[in-house]
Tab-separated table of C-alpha atoms and ligand atoms in Angstrom:
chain	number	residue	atom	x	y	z
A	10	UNK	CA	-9.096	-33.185	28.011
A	11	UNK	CA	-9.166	-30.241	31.009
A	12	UNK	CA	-7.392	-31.008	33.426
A	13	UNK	CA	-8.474	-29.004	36.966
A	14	UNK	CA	-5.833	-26.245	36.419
A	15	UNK	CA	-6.170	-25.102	33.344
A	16	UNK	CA	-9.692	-26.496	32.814
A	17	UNK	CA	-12.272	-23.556	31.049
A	18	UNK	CA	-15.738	-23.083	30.422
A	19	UNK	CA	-16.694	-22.154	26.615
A	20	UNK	CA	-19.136	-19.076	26.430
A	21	UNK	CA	-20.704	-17.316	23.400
A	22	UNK	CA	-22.302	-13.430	23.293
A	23	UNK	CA	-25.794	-13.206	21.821
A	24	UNK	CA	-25.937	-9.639	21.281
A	25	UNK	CA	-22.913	-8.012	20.619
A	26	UNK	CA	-24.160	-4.347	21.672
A	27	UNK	CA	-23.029	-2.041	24.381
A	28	UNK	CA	-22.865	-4.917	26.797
A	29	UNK	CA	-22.572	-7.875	25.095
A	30	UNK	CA	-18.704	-6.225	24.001
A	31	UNK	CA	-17.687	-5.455	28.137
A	32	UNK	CA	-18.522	-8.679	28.127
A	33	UNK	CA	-16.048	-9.816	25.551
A	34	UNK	CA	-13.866	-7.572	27.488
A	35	UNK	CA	-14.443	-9.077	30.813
A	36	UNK	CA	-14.381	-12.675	29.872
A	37	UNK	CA	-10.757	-11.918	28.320
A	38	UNK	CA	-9.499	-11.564	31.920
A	39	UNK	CA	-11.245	-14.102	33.503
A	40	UNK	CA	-9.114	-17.071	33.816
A	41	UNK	CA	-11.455	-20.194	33.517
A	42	UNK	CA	-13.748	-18.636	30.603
A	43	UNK	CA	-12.703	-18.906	26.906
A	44	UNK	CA	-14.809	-16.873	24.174
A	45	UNK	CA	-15.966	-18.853	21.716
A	46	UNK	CA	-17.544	-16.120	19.707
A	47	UNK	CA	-20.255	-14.454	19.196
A	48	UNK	CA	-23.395	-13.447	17.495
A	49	UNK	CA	-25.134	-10.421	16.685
A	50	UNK	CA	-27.578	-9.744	14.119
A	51	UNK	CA	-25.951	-6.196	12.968
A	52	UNK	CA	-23.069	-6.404	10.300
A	53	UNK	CA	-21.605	-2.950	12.047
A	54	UNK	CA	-21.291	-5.138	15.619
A	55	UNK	CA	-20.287	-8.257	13.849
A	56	UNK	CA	-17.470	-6.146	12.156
A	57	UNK	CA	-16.486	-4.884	15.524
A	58	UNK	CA	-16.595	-8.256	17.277
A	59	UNK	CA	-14.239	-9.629	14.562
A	60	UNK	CA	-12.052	-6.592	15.060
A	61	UNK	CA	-11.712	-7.392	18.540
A	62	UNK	CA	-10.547	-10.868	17.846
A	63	UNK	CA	-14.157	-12.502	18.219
A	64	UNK	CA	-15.009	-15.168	16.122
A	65	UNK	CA	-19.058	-14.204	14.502
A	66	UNK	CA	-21.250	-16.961	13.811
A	67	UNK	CA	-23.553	-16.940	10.888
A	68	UNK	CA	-26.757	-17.737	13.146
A	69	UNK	CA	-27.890	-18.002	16.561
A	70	UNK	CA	-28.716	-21.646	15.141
A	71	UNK	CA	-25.127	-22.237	14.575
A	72	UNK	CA	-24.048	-20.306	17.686
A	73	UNK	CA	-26.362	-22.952	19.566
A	74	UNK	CA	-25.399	-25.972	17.275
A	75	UNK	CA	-21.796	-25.594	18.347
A	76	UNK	CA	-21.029	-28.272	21.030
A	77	UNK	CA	-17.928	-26.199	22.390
A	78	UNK	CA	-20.237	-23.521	23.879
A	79	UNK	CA	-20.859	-24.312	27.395
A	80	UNK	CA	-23.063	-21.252	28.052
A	81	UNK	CA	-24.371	-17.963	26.254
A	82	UNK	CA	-24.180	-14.881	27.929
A	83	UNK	CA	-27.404	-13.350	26.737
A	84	UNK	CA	-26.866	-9.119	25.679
A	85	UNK	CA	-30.045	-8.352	23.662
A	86	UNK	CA	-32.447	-5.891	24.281
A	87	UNK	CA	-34.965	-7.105	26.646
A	88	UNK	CA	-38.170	-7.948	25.290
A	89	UNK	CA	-36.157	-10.661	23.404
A	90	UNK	CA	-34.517	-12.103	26.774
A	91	UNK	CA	-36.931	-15.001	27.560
A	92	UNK	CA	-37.406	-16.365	23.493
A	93	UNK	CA	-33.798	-16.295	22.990
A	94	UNK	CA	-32.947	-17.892	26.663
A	95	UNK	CA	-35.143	-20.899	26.045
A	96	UNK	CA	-33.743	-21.596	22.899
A	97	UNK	CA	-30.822	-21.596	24.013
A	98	UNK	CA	-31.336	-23.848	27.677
A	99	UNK	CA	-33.585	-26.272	24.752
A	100	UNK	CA	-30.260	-26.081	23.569
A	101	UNK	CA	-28.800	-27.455	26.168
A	102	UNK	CA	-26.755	-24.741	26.848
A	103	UNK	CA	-26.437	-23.037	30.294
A	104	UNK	CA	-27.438	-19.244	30.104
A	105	UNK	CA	-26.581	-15.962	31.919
A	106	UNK	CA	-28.897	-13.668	30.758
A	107	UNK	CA	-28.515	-10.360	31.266
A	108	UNK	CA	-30.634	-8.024	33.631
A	109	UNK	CA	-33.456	-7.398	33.817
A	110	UNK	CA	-33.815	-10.719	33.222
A	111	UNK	CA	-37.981	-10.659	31.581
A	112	UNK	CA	-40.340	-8.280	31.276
A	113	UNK	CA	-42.360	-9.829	34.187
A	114	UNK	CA	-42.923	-12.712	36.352
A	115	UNK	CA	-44.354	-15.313	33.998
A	116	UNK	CA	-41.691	-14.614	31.628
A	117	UNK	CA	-39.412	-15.345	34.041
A	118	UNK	CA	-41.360	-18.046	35.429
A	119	UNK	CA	-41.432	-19.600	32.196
A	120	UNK	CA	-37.550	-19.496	31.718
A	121	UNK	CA	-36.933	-20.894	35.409
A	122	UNK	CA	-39.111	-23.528	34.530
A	123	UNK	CA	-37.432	-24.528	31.274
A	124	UNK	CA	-34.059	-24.649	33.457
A	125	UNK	CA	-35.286	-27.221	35.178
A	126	UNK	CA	-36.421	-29.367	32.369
A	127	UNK	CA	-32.873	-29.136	30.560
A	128	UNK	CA	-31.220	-29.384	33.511
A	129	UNK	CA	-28.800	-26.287	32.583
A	130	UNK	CA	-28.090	-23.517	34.845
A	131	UNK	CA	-29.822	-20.190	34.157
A	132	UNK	CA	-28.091	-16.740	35.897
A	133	UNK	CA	-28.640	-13.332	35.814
A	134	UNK	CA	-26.097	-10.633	35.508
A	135	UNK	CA	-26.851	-8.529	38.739
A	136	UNK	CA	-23.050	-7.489	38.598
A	137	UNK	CA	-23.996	-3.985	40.019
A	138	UNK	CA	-23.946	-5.877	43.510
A	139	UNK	CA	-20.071	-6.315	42.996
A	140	UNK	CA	-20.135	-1.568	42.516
A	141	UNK	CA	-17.626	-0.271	45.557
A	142	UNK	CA	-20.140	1.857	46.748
A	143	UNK	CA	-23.024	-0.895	47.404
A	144	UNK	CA	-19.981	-2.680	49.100
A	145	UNK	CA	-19.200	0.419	51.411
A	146	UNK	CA	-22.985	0.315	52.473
A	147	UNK	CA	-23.121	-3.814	52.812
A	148	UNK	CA	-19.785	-3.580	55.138
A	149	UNK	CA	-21.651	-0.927	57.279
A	150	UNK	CA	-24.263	-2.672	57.701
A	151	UNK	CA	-22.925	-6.056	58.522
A	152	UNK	CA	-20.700	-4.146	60.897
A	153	UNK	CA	-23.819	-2.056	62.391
A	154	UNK	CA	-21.289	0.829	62.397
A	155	UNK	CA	-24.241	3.083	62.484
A	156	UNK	CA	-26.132	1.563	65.329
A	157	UNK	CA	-29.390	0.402	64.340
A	158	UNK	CA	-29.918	1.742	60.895
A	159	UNK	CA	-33.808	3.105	59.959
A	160	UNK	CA	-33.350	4.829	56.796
A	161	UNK	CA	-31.785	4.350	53.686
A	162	UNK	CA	-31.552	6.692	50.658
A	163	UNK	CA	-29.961	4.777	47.057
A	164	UNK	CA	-30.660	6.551	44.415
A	165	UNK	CA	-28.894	6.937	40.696
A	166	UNK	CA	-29.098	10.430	38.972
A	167	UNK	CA	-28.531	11.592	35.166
A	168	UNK	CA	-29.333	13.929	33.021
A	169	UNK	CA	-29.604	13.380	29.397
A	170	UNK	CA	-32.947	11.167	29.684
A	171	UNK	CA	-33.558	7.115	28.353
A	172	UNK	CA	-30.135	7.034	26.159
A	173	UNK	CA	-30.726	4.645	22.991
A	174	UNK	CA	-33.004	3.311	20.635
A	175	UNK	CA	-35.076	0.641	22.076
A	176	UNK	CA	-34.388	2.091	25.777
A	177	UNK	CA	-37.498	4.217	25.581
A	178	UNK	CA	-40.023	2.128	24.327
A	179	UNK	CA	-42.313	-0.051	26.700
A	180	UNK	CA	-42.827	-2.900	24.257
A	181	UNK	CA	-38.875	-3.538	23.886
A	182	UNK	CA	-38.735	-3.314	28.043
A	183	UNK	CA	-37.741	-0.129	27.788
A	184	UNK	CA	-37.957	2.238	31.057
A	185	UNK	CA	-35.847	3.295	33.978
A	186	UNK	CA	-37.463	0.783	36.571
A	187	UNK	CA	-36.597	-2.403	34.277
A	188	UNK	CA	-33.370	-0.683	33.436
A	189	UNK	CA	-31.956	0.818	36.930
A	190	UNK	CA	-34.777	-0.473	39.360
A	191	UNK	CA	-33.526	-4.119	38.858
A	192	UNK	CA	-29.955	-3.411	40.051
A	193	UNK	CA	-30.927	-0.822	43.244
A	194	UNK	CA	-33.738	-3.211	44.198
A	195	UNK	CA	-31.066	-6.391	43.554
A	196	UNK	CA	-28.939	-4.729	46.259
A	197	UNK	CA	-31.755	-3.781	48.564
A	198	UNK	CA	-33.216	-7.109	49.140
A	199	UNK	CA	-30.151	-8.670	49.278
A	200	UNK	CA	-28.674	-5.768	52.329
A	201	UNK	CA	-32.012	-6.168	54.243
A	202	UNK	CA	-32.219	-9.910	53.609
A	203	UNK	CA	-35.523	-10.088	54.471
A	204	UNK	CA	-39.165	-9.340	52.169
A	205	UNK	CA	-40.496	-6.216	51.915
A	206	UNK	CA	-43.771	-5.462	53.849
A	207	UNK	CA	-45.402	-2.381	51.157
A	208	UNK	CA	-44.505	-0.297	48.901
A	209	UNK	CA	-45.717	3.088	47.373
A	210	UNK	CA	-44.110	4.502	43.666
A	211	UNK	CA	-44.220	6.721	41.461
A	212	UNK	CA	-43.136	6.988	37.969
A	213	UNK	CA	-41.893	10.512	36.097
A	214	UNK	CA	-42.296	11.055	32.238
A	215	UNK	CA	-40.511	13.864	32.343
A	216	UNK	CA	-38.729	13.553	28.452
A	217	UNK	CA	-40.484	10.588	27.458
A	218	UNK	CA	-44.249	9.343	27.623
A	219	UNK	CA	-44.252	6.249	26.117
A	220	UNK	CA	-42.434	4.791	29.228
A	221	UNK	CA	-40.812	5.812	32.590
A	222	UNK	CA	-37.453	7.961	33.068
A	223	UNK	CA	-37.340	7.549	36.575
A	224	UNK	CA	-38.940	6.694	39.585
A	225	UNK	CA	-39.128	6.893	43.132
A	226	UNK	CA	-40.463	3.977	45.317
A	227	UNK	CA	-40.313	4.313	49.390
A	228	UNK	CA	-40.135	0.433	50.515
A	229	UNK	CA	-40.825	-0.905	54.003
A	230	UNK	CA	-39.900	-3.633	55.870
A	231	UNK	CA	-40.708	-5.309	58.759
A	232	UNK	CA	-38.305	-4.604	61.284
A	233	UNK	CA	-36.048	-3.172	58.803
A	234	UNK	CA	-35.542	0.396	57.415
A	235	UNK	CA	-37.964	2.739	55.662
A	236	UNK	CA	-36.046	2.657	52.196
A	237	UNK	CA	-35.928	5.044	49.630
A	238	UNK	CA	-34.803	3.968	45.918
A	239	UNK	CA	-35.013	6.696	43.134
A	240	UNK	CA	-34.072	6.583	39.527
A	241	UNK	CA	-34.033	10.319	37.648
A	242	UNK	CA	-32.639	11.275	34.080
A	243	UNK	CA	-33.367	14.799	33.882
A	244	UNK	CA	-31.626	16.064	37.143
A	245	UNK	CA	-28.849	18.270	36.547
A	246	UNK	CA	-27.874	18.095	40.385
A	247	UNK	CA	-27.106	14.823	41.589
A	248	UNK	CA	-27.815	14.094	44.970
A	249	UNK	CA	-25.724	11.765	46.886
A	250	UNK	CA	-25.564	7.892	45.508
A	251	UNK	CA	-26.833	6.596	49.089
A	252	UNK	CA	-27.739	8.037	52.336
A	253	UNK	CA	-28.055	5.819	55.344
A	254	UNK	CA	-29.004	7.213	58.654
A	255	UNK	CA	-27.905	5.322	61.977
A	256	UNK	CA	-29.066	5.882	65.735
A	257	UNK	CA	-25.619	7.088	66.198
A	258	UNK	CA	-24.502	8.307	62.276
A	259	UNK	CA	-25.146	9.143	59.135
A	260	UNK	CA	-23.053	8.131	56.151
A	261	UNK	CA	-22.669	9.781	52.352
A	262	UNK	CA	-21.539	8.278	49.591
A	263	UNK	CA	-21.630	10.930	46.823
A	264	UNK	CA	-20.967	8.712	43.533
A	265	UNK	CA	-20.476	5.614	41.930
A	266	UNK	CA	-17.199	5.239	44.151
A	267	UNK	CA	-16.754	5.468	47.740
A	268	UNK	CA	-16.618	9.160	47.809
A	269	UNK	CA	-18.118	9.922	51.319
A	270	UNK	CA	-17.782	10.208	54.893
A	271	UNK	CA	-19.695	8.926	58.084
A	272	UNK	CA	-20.163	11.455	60.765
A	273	UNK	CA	-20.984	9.900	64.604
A	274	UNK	CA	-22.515	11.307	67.509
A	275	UNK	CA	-19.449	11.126	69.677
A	276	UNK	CA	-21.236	12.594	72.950
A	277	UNK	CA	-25.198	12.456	73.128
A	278	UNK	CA	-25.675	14.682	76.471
A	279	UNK	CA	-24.627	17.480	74.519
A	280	UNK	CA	-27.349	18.330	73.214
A	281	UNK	CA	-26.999	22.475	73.328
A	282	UNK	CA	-27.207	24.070	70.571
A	283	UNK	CA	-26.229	27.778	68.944
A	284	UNK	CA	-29.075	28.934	67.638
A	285	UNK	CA	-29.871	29.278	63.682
A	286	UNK	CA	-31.264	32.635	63.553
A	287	UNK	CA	-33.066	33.733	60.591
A	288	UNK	CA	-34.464	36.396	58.623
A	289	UNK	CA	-38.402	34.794	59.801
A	290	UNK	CA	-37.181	33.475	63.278
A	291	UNK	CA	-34.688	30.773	64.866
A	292	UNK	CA	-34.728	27.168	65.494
A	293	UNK	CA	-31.871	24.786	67.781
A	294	UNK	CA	-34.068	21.824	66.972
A	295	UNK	CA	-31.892	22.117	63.156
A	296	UNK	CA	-28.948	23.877	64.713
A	297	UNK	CA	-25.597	22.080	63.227
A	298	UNK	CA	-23.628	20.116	65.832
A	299	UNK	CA	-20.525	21.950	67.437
A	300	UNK	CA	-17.345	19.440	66.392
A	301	UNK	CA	-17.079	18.482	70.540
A	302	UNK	CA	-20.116	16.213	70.083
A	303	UNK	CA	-19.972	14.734	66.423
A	304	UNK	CA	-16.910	12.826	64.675
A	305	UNK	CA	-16.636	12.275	61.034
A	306	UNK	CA	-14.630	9.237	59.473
A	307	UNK	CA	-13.666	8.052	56.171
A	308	UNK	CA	-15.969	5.091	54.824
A	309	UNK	CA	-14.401	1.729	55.205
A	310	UNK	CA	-12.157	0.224	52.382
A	311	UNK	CA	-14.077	-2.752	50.529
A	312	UNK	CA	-12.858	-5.451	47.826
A	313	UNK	CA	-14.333	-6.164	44.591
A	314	UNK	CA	-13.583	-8.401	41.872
A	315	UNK	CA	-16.470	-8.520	39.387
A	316	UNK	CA	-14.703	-11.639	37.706
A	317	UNK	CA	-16.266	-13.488	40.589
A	318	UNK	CA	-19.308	-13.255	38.747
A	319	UNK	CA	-17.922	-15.609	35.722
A	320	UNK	CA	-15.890	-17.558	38.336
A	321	UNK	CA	-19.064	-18.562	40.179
A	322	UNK	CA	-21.092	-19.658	36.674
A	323	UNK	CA	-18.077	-22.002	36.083
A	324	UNK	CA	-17.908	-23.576	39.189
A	325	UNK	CA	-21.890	-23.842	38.620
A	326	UNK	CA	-21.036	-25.960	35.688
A	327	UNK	CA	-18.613	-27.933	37.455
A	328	UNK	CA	-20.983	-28.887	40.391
A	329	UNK	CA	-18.494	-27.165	42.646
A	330	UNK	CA	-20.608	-23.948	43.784
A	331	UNK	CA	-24.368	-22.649	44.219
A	332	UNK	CA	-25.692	-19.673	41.974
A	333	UNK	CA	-24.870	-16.557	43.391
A	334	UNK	CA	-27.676	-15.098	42.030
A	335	UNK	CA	-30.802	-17.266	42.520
A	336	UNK	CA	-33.622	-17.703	40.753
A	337	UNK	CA	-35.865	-16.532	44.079
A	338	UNK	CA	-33.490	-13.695	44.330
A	339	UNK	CA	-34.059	-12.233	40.475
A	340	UNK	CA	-37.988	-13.338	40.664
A	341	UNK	CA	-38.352	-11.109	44.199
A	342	UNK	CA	-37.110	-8.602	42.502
A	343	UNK	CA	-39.220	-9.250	39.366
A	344	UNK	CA	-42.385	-8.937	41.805
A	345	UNK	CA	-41.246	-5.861	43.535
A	346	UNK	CA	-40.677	-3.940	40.162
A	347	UNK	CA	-43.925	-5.264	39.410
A	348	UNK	CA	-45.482	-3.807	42.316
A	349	UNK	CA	-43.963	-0.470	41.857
A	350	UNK	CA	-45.725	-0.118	38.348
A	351	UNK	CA	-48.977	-1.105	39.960
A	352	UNK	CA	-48.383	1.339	42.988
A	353	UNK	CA	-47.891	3.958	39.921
A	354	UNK	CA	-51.097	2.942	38.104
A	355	UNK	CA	-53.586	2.836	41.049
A	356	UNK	CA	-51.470	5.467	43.464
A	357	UNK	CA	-51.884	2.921	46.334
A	358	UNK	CA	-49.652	1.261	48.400
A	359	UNK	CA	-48.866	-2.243	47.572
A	360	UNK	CA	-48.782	-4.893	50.550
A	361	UNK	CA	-46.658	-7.732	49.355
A	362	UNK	CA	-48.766	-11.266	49.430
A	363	UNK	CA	-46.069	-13.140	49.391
A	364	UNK	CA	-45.620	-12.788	53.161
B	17	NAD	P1	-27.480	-2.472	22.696
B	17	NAD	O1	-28.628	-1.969	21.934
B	17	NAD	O2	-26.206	-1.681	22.736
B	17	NAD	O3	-27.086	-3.948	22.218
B	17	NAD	C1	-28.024	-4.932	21.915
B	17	NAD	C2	-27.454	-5.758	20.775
B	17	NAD	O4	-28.290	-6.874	20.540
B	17	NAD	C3	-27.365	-4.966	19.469
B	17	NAD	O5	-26.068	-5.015	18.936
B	17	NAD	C4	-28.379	-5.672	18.567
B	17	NAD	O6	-28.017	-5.659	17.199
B	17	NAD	C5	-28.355	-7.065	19.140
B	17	NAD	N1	-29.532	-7.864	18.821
B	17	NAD	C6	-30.832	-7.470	18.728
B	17	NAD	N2	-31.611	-8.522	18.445
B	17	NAD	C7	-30.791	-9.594	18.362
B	17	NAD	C8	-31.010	-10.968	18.106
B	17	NAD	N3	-32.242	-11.450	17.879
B	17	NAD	N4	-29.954	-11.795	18.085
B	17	NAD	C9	-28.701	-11.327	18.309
B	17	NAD	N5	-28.428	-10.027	18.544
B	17	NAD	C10	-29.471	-9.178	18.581
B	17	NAD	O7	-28.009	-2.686	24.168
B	17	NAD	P2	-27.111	-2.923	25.466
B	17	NAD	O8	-26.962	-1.654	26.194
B	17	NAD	O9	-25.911	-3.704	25.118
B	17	NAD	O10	-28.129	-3.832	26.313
B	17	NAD	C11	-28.247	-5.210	26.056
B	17	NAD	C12	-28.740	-5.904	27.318
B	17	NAD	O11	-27.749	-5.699	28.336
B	17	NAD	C13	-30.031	-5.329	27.878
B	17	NAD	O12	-30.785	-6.355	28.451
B	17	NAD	C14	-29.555	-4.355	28.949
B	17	NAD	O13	-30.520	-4.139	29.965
B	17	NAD	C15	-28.338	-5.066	29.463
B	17	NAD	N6	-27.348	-4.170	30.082
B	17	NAD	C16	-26.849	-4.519	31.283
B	17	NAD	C17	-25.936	-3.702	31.900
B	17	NAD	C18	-25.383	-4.115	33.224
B	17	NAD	O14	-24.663	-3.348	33.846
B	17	NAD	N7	-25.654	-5.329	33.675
B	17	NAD	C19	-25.525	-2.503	31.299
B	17	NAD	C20	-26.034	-2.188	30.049
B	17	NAD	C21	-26.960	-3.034	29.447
């Protein structure tokens, strides 16, 4: 019998892979999850699981047969996400699936709806919202340090192309929108808080034509900032991680981190300038500010704990908490990818009907 202090939930992994073993390694820290096992359909990743001091089940039949397993955590590449969801919520068990949680919105649709008739709760894992450097730009914004803020830049850059084997190909749900676009778009809507109004994208086959390696969409909102979000694989420079421009600053974050700075206006009616002079003429419209009129700063210090993420499923279970992540949340974000692929097909911009 649990008792309510050392009381656990029971999770398996269906798909021990890349992610389905930080999971194993996360849920070892978390104090109300125990791992049940696992299940992966590669002897090389079942080896490794048992290595690690997972016990393998001989099926996902058995993995879903057990009546210890409160909920999967689902880790397999994502075509298979929605079949191998609803056999699991048919199950009876309650399911995190991993991002991006379909291939589209009637996928999804189909899995929300099959929640409902199990009565089980079905997550996603949009843990990127719990990344230091999406905290650094929440806590400006909630704290308007920038004044009123009308552009934002996020954007992820690598080099090396779609890593993996079923990565690149469209039919597995391969691509960088489905792969990278879910978590920057997750963190958009849920800064802004509010739909977006249009959108315009484009998609780059730069190493890869089967499906996208990157992307750039330019999102607007009403009321809200023009936004920016970009994906690329093949650029040997990153630019910064985010860029969000204020009425009175601008703030950097370079990386993953909070690498950065925020520099203020500190006096507006300065507004001479030294003239840039050069070789072709000179401008003081794009002269840099003398240091009497702007101040820089260090970004603020922010808090994260991506346990909470586990902590919040089990307190789902126990009828103690809401879902952090909501099924609206992951299916606006379903529709917006969707609308950046048809912005890339027809080159238009996209209004969003669902306003
Ligand atoms: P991966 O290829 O490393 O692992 C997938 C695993 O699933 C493999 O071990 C494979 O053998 C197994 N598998 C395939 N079909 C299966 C089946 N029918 N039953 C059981 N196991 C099966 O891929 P990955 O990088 O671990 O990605 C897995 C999922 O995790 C994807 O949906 C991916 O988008 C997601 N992911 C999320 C994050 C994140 O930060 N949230 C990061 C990486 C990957």
């Amino acid at each position: 019998m649990k008792t309510v202090s050392n009381r656990k939930i029971e999770v398996a992994i269906i798909g021990y892979g890349g992610m389905g073993a930080w999971h194993g390694r996360l849920l070892k820290t978390v104090p109300c999850v125990e791992i049940v096992g696992a299940y992966d359909i590669k002897s090389d990743r079942v080896s490794l699981a048992q290595e690690n001091g997972i016990f393998t089940f001989e099926s996902l039949d058995a993995l879903l047969a057990d009546p210890r397993v409160d909920a999967v955590t689902v880790a397999v590449p994502n075509h298979l996400h929605e079949e191998v969801c609803i056999r699991a919520m048919e199950a009876g068990k309650n399911v995190i699936c991993e991002k991006p949680v379909a291939l589209n919105s009637l996928q999804l649709q189909n899995m929300i709806d099959t929640s409902k008739r199990c009565n089980v709760l079905f997550t996603v894992h949009q843990n990127r919202r719990w990344d230091e450097d999406f905290r650094t730009v929440k806590k400006l914004w909630d704290n308007e340090t920038l004044g009123n803020i009308f552009r934002i830049e996020s954007r992820v850059h690598g080099s090396r192309g779609i890593p993996g084997d079923w990565r690149n190909q469209k039919e597995f749900g391969g691509g960088m929108v489905l792969d990278w676009g879910v978590h920057l778009l997750d963190q958009i809507l849920l800064l802004i808080d509010k739909p977006w109004q249009s959108v315009y994208a484009q998609l780059s086959y730069v190493t890869n034509e089967n499906c996208d390696d990157g992307f750039t969409a330019h999102l607007q909102f009403a009321d809200g900032p023009v936004v920016e979000v970009q994906v690329g694989t093949s650029n040997f420079v990153s630019l910064p991680r985010w860029y969000v421009l204020g009425e009175n600053g601008t703030a950097v974050i370079d990386g993953f981190r909070t690498q950065g700075r925020i520099v203020m206006v500190s006096d507006w009616e300065k507004r001479d300038a030294v003239p840039v002079v050069t070789a072709a003429g000179l401008t003081k419209t794009m002269a840099p500010r003398t240091d009497d009129t702007i101040k820089e700063y260090p970004l603020p210090m922010v808090e994260s704990d991506v346990r909470e993420f586990y902590q919040n499923v089990a307190a789902v279970i126990w009828g103690e908490e809401k879902p952090l992540i909501t099924h609206q949340q992951v299916m606006n974000v379903m529709k917006l990818m969707e609308a950046i692929f048809e912005s890339a097909r027809t080159n238009t911009v996209i209004q969003n009907m669902d306003i």
